[in-house]
mmCIF file of C-alpha atoms in Angstrom:
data_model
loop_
_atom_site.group_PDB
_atom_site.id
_atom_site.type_symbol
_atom_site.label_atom_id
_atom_site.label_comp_id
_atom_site.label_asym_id
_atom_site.label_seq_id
_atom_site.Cartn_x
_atom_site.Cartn_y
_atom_site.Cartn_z
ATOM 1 C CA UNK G 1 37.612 30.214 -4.176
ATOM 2 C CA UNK G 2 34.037 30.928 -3.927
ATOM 3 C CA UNK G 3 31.905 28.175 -2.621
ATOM 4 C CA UNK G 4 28.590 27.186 -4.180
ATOM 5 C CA UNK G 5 25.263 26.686 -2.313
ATOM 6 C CA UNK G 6 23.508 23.988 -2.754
ATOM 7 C CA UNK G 7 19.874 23.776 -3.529
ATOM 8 C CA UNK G 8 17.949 21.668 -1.582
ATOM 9 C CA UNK G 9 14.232 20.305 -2.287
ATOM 10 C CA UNK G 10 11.555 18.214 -0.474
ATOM 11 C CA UNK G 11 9.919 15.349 -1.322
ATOM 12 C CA UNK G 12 6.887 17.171 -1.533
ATOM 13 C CA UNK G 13 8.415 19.643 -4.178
ATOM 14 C CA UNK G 14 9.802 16.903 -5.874
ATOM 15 C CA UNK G 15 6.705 15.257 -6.334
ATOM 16 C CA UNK G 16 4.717 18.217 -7.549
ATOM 17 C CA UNK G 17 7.677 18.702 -10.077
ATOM 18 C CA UNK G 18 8.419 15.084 -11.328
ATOM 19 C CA UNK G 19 4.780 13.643 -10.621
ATOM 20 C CA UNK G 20 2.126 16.422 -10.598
ATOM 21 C CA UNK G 21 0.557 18.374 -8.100
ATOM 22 C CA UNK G 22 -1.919 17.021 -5.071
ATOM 23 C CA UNK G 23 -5.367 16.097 -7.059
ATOM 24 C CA UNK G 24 -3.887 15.800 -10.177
ATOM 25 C CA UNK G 25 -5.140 12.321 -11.635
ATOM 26 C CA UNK G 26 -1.072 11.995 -12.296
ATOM 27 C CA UNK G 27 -0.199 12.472 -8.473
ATOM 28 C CA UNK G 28 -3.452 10.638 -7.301
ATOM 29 C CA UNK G 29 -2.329 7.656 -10.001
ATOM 30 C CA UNK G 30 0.844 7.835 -8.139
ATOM 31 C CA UNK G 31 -0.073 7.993 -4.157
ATOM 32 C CA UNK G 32 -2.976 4.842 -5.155
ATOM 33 C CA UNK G 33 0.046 2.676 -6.887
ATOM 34 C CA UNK G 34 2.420 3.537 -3.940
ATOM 35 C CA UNK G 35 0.045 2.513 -0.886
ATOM 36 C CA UNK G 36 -0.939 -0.932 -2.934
ATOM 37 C CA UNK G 37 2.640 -1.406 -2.679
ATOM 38 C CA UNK G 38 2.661 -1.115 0.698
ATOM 39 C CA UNK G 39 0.016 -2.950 1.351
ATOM 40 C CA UNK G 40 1.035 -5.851 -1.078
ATOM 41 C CA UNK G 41 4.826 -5.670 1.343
ATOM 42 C CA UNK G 42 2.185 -6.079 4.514
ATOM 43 C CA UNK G 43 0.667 -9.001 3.856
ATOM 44 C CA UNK G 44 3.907 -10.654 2.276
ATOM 45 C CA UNK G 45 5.929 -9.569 6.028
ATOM 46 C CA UNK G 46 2.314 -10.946 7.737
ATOM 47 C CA UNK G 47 2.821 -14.136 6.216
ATOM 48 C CA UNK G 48 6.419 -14.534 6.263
ATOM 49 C CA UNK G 49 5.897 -14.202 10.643
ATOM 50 C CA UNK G 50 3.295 -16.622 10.128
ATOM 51 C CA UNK G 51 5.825 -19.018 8.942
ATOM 52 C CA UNK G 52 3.200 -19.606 5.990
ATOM 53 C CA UNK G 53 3.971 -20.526 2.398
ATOM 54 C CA UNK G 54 2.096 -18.272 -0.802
ATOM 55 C CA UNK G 55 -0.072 -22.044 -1.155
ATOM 56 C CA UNK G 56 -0.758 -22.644 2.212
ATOM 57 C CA UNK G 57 -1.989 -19.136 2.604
ATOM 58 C CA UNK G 58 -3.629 -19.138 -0.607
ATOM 59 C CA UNK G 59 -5.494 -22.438 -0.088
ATOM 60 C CA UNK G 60 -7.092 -20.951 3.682
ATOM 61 C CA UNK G 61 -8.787 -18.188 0.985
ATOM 62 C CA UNK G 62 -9.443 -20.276 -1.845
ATOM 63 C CA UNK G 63 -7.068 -19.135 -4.423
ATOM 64 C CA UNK G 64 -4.209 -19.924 -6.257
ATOM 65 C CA UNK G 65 -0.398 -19.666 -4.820
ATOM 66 C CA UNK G 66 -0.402 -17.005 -8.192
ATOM 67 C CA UNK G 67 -2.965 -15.028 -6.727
ATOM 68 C CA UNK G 68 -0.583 -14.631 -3.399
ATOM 69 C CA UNK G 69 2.233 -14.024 -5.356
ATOM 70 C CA UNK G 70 0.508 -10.906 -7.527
ATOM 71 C CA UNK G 71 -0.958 -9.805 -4.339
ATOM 72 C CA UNK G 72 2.326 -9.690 -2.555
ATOM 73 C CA UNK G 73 3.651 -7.655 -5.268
ATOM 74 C CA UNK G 74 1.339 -5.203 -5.436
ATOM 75 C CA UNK G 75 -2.693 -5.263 -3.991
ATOM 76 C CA UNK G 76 -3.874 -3.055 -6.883
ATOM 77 C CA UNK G 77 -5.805 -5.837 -8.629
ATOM 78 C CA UNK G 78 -7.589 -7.490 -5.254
ATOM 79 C CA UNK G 79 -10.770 -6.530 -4.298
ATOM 80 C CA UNK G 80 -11.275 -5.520 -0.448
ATOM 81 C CA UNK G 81 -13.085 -8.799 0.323
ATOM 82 C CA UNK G 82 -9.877 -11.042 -0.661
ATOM 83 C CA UNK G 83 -7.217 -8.601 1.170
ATOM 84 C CA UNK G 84 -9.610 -8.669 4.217
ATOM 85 C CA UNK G 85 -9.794 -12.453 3.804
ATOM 86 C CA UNK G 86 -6.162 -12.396 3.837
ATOM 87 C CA UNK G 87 -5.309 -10.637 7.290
ATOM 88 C CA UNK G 88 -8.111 -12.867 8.645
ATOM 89 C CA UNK G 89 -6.355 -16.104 7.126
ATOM 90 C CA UNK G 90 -2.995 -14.362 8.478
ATOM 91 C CA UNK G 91 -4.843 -13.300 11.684
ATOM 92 C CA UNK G 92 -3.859 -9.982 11.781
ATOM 93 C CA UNK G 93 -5.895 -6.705 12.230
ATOM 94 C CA UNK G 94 -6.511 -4.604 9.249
ATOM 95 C CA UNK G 95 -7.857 -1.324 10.213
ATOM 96 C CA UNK G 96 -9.859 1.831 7.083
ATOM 97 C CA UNK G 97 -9.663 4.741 7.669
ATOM 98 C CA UNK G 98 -12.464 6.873 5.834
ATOM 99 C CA UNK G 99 -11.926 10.630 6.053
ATOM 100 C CA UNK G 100 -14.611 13.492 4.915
ATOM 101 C CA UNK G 101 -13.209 16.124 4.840
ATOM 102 C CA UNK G 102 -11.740 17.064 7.967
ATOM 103 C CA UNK G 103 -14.134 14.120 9.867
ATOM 104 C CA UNK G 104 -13.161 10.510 9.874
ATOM 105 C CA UNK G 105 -15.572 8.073 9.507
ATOM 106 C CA UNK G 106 -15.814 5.234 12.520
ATOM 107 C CA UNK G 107 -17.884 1.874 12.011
ATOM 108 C CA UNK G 108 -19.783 1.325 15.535
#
């Protein structure tokens, strides 16, 4: 009996298969949805150690316990000023990271 081998793949081949390839508006669409995720999963776990409920958190910033909630399950629709008034509210350290090209950018 003959054994088979077994093709294996990356998640970076995968992606450029199933999603598109990097700086395709597809793959870009894809990597901007995935780190709002993230972020939204942040400030829910920054909270959560705070021991703070979506209102109590959402009346330090002057929204809704809604607001929270959407934000928590994904930061696509906030604006930087509200997630940056969140991890202030939440006291935690939020940190950009603006690269050009191969420079980053740094804020003195």
């Amino acid at each position: 009996m003959s054994t088979k081998e077994i093709k294996t793949y990356t998640l970076a081949e995968m992606k450029d298969k199933y999603i598109g390839k990097v700086g395709t508006s597809e793959r870009d669409e894809y990597e901007y949805e995935l780190r709002m995720d993230v972020l939204g999963k942040m400030i829910k776990r920054a909270r959560l150690e705070r021991h703070m409920t979506q209102e109590e958190l959402g009346k330090l910033i002057g929204v809704q316990k809604a607001q929270i909630s959407k934000l928590e399950r994904s930061a696509n629709s906030a604006t930087i000023d509200t997630i940056m008034k969140v991890f202030k509210a939440l006291k935690a350290e939020i940190n950009f990271n603006v690269k050009i090209e191969d420079n980053f950018l740094k804020l003195t």
